[in-house]
Coordinates of C-alpha atoms in Angstrom, one line a residue:
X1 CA -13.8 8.7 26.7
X2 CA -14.6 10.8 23.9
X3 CA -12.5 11.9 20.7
X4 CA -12.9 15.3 19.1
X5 CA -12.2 15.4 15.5
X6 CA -12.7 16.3 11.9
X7 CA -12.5 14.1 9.3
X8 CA -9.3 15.1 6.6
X9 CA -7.2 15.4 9.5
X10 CA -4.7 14.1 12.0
X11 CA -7.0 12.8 14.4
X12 CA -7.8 10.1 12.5
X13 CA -4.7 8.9 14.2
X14 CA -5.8 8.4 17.6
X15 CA -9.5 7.5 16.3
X16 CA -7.6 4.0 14.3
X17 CA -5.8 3.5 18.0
X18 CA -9.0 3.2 19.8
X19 CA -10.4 1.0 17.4
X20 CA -6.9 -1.5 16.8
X21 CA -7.3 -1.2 21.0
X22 CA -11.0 -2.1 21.0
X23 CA -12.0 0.3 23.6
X24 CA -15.0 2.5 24.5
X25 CA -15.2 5.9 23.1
X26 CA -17.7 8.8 21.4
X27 CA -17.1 10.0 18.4
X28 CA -17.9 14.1 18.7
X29 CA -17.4 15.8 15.6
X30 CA -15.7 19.5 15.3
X31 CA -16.2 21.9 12.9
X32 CA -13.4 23.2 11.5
X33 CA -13.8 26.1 10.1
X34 CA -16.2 28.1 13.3
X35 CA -14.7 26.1 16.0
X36 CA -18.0 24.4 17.2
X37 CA -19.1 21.0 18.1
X38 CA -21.7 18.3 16.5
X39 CA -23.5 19.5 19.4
X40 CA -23.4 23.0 19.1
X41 CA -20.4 23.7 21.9
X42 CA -17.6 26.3 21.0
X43 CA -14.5 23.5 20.9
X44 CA -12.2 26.3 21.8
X45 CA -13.5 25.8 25.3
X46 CA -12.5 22.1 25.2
X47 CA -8.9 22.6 23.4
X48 CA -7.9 26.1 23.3
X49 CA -5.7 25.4 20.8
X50 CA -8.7 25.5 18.3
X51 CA -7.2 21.5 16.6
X52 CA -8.4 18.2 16.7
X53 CA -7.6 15.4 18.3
X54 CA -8.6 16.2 22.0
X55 CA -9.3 13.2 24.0
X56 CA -11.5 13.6 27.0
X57 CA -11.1 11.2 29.8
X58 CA -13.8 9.8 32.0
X59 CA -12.9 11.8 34.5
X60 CA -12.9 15.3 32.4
X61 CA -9.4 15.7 32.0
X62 CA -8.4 16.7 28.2
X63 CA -5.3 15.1 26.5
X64 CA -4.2 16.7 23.4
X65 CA -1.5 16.5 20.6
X66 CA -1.9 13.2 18.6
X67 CA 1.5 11.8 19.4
X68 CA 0.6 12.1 23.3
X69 CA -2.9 10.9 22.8
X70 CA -1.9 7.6 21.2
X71 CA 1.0 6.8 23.7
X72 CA -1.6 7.3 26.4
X73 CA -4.2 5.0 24.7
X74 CA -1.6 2.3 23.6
X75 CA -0.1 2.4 27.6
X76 CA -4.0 1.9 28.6
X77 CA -3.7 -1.4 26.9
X78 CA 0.1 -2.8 26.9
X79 CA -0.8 -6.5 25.8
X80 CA -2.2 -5.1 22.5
X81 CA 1.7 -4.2 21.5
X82 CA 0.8 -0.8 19.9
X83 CA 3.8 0.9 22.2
X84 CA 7.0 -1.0 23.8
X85 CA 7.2 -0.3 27.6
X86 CA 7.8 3.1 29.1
X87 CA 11.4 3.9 29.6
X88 CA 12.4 1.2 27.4
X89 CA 15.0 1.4 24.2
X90 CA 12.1 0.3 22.1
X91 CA 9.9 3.5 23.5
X92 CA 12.5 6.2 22.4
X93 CA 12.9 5.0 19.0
X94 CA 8.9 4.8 18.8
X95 CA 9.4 8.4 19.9
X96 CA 11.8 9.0 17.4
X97 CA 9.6 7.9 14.5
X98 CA 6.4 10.3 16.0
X99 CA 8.5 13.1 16.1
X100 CA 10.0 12.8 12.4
X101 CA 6.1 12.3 11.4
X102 CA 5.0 15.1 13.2
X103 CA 7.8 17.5 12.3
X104 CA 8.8 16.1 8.8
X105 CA 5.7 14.7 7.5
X106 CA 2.5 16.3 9.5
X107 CA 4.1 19.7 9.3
X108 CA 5.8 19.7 6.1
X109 CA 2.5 18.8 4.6
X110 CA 0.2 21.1 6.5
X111 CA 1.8 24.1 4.3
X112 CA 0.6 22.8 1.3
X113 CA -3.3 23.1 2.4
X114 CA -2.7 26.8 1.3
X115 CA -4.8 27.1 -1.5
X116 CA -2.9 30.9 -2.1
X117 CA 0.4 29.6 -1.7
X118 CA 2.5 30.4 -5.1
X119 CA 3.5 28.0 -6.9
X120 CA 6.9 28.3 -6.5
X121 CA 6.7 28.5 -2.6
X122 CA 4.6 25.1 -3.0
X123 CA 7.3 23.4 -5.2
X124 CA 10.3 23.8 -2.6
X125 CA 7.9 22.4 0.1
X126 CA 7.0 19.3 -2.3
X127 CA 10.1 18.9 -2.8
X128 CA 11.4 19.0 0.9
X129 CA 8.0 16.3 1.3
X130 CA 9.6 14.0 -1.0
X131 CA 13.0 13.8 0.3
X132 CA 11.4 12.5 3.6
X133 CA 9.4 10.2 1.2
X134 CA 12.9 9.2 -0.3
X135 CA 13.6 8.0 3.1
X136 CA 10.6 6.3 4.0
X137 CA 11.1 4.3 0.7
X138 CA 14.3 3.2 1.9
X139 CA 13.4 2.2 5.3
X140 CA 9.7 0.5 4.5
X141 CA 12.0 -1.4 2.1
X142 CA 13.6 -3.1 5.0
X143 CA 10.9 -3.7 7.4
X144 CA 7.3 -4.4 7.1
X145 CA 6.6 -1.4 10.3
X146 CA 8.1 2.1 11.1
X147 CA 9.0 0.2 14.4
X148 CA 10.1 -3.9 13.0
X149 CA 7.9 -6.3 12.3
X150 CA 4.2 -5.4 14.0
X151 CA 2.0 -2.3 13.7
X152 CA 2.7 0.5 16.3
X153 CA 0.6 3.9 16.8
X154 CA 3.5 5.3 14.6
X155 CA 2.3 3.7 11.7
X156 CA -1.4 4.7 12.9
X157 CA -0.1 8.3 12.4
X158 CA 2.0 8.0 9.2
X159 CA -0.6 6.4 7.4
X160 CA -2.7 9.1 8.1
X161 CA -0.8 12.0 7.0
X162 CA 0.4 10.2 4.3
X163 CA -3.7 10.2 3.0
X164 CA -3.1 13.8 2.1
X165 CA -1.1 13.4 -0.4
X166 CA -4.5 13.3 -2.7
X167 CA -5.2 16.5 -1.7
X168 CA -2.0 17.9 -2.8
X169 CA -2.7 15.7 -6.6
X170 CA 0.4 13.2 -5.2
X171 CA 0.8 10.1 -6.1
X172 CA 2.6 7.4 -3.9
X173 CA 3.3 5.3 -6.6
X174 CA 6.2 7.2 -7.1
X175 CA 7.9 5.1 -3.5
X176 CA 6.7 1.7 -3.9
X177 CA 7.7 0.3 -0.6
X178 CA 5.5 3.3 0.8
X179 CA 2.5 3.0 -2.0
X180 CA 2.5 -0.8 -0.9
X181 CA 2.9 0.0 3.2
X182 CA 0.1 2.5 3.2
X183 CA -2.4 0.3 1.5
X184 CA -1.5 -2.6 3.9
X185 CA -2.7 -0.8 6.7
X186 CA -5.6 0.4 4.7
X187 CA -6.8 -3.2 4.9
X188 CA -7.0 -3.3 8.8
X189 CA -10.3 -3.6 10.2
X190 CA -9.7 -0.7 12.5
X191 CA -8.5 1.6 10.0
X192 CA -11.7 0.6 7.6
X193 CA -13.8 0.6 10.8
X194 CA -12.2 4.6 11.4
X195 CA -12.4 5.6 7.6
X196 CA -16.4 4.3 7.4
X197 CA -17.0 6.6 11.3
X198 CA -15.6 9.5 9.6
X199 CA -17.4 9.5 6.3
X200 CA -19.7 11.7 5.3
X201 CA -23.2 10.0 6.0

């Protein structure tokens, strides 16, 4: 398999799943900014959706959309626990949680990496961030994971859109339960093993 991605973004998601899952993968780095490849191919011809993550199967297919990606990876491996079954109660909360990162989170976020957004657009968006953040507090207060009491690909993606916050001069220490949560799964080998891949060398 390989992972497209670009390092700052939402494919870090899928790139902490591979790692928690321990399985083979390439690393091929996009370009953000003119669309191309490490290795000099125009990405758009790979996703034409022009984002990162796009996973590339073994047998050429392309899966993309982080949320799909890591439910595909974690079903690859059920004994590793990162999803509940298909079809199962568990699954559709699991669901429930990607979809409030994705919409809430991921896209209430993504605004904010507007450098000529006024300052009063930027505020209302800050502030609709932390009401979610309000929330998060409140639940990660209750439970150790988004899902109960073991690590999920939901908390693979929430910790990694919460890591924009520095970008946007935020500081979680503001939701303790959350501050606390995102450096707990700092600390896991995968995610260290992910951050180190996607450093600059």
């Amino acid at each position: 398999m390989k992972l497209y991605y670009a390092p700052n973004t939402c494919s870090l998601s899928p790139h902490i799943v591979l790692r928690e899952l321990e399985l083979e993968f390439e690393l091929v780095k996009v370009d953000n900014k003119n669309k191309l490849t490490a290795d000099g191919r125009d990405f758009r011809t790979i996703n034409p959706k022009g984002y990162v993550a796009a996973l590339e199967l073994d047998d050429g297919q392309i899966l993309t959309e982080g949320p799909a990606i890591v439910q595909y990876l974690a079903d690859s491996k059920p004994e590793k626990g990162l999803a509940p079954p298909a079809n199962s109660w568990a699954r559709v909360r699991l669901q429930e949680w990607l979809n409030f990162i994705t919409s809430e989170i991921h896209a209430g976020s993504a605004p904010l990496f507007n450098s000529t957004l006024p300052e009063n657009v930027r505020a209302i968006f800050r502030e609709k961030l932390f009401r979610q953040f309000d929330f998060l507090q409140v639940t990660l207060n209750e439970k150790t994971y988004l899902t109960g009491p073991t690590f999920s690909v939901a908390d693979a993606y929430l910790f990694t859109v919460l890591g924009w916050s520095k970008f946007f001069s935020i500081e979680l220490h503001r939701w303790p339960a959350l501050s606390a949560y995102r450096d707990m799964i700092s600390a896991r080998p995968a995610v260290q093993a992910a951050l180190l891949a996607e450093s600059p060398q």
